[in-house]
Short mmCIF file of C-alpha atoms in Angstrom, two decimals:
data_model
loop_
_atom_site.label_atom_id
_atom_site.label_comp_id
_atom_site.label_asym_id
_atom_site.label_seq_id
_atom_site.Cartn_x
_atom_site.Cartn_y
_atom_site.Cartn_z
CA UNK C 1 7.11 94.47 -1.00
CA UNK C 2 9.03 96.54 -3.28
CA UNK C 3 11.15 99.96 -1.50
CA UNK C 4 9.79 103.41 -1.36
CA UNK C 5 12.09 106.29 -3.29
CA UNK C 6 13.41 108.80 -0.71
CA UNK C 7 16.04 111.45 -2.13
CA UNK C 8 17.72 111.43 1.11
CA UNK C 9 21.64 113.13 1.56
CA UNK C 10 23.38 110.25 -0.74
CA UNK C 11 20.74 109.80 -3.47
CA UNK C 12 21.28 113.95 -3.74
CA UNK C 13 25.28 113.85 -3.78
CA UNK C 14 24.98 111.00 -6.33
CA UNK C 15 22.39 112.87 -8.38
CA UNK C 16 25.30 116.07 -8.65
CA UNK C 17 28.08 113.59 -9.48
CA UNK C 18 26.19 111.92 -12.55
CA UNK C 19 25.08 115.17 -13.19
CA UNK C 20 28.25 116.33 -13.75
CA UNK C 21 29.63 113.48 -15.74
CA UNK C 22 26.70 113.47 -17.99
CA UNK C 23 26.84 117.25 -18.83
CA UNK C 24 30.37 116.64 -19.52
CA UNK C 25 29.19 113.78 -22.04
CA UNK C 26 30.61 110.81 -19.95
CA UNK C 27 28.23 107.67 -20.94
CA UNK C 28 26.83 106.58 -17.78
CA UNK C 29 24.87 103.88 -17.14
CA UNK C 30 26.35 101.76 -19.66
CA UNK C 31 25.55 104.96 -22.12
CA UNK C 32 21.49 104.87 -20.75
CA UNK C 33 21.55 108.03 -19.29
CA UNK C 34 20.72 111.24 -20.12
CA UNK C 35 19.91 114.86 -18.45
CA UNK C 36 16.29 115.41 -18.79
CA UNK C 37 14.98 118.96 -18.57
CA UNK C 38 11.37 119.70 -17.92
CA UNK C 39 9.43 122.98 -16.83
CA UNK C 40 8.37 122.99 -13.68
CA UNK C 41 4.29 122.57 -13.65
CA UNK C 42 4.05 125.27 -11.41
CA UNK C 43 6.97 127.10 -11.28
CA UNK C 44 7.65 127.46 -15.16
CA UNK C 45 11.18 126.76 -14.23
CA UNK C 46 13.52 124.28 -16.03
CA UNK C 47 14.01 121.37 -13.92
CA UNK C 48 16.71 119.01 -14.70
CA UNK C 49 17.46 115.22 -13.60
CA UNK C 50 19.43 112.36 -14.71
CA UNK C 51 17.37 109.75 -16.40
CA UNK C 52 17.98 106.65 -18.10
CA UNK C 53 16.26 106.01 -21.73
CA UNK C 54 15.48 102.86 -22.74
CA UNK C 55 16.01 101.27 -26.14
CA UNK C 56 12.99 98.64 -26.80
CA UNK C 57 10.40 97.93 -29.76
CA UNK C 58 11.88 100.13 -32.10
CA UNK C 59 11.20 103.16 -29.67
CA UNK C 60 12.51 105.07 -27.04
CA UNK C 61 11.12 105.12 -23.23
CA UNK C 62 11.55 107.25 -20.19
CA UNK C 63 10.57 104.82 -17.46
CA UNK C 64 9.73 106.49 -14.00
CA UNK C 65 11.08 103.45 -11.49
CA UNK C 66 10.66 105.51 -8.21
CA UNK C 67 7.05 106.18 -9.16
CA UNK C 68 5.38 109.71 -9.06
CA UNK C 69 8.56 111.92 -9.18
CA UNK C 70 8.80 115.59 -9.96
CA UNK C 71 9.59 115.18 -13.78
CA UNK C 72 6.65 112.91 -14.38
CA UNK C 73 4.57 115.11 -12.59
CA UNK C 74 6.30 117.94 -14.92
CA UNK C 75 5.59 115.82 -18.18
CA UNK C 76 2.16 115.15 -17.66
CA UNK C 77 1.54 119.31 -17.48
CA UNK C 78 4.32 119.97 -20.27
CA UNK C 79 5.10 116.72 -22.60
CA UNK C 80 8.14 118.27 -24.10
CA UNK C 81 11.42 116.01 -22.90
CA UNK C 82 14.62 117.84 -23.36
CA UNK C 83 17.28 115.25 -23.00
CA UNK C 84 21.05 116.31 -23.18
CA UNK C 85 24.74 114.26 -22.59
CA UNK C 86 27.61 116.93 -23.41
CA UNK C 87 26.82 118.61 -26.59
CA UNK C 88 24.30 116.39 -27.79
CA UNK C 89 20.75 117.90 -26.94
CA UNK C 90 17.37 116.42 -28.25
CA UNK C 91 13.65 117.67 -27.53
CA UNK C 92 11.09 115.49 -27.68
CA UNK C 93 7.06 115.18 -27.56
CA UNK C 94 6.34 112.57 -25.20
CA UNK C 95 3.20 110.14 -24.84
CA UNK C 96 2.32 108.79 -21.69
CA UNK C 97 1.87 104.62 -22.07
CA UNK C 98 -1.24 102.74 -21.06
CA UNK C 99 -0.27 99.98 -18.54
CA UNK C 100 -0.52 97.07 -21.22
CA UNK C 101 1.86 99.00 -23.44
CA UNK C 102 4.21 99.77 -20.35
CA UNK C 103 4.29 96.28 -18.89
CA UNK C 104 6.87 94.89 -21.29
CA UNK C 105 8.96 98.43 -21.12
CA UNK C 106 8.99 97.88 -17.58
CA UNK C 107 10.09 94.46 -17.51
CA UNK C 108 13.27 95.42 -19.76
CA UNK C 109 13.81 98.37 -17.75
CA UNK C 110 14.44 96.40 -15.08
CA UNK C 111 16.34 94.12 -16.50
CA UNK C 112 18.50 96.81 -17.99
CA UNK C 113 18.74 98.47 -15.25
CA UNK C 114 18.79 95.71 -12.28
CA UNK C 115 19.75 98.99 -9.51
CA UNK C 116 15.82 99.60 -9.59
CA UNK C 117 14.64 96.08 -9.03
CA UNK C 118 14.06 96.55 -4.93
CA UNK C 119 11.48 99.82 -5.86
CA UNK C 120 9.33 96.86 -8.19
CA UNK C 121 7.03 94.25 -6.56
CA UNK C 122 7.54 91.85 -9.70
CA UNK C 123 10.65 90.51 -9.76
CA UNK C 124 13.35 90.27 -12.74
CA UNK C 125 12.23 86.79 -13.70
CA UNK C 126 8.35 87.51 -13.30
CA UNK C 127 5.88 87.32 -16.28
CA UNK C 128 5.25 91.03 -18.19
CA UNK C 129 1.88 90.61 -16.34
CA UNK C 130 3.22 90.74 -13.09
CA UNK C 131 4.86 94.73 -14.69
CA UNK C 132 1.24 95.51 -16.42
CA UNK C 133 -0.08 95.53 -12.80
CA UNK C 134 2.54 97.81 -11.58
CA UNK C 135 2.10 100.18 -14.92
CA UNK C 136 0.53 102.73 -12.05
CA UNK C 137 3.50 102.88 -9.86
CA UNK C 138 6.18 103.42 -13.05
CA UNK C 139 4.68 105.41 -15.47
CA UNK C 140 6.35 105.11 -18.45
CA UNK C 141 6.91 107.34 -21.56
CA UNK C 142 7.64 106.85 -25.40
CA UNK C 143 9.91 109.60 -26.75
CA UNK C 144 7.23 110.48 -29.43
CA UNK C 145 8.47 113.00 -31.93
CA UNK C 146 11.95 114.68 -31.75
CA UNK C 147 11.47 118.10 -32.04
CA UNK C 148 15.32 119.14 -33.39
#
């Protein structure tokens, strides 16, 4: 049974220090991640988290693999992604994927990204059936249309 996201006292403290390092323009994540702003859905304020984007099919994904978070939430009321590392800012249009296009996104994510495997039911090795079915956990976004 895969492990529920809590943003307990470490996850936070971890969160400022890539933060940091990514608004600096330190690659981390093996150059993955990324600052993602979003407005808030009800707040109107900008909202920013570190993400990882995913390279795969020719396009570029925003995979959610602690589930319903704040910023997915935000993107589903606002679709415009504003991704940043150092001086290098990008604004995007994002599409939500169905669960049959998100399966195989998923399954790379996670094997890109093996830290997120105990929040996934499927396992690194498992078919990209065994990710379709979990499509409703992770949603999953293409980076659509880059807006700069």
């Amino acid at each position: 049974m895969a492990r529920d996201y809590r943003l307990g006292v470490t996850r936070k403290a971890a969160n400022v220090v890539v933060k940091a390092l990514l608004a600096r323009g330190l690659p981390v994540t093996g150059g993955t991640g990324f600052l993602l702003t979003t407005r808030g859905r009800r707040s109107g304020a900008d909202r920013t988290t570190p993400v990882n984007v995913l390279e795969a099919g020719g396009d570029r994904w925003l995979v959610s693999p602690y589930g319903q978070v704040g910023w997915v939430h935000n993107l589903r009321a606002d679709p415009t992604a504003r991704l940043w590392r150092g001086r290098r800012r990008e604004t995007w249009t994002v599409e939500e994927a169905d669960a049959a296009t998100a399966g195989p996104v998923l399954r790379a994510y996670v094997r890109k990204i093996p830290v997120t495997a105990p929040f996934f039911d499927a396992k690194l090795t498992a078919s990209v059936d065994a990710f379709v079915a979990e499509a409703d956990r992770h949603p999953v976004f293409r980076l659509a249309r880059s807006r700069t």
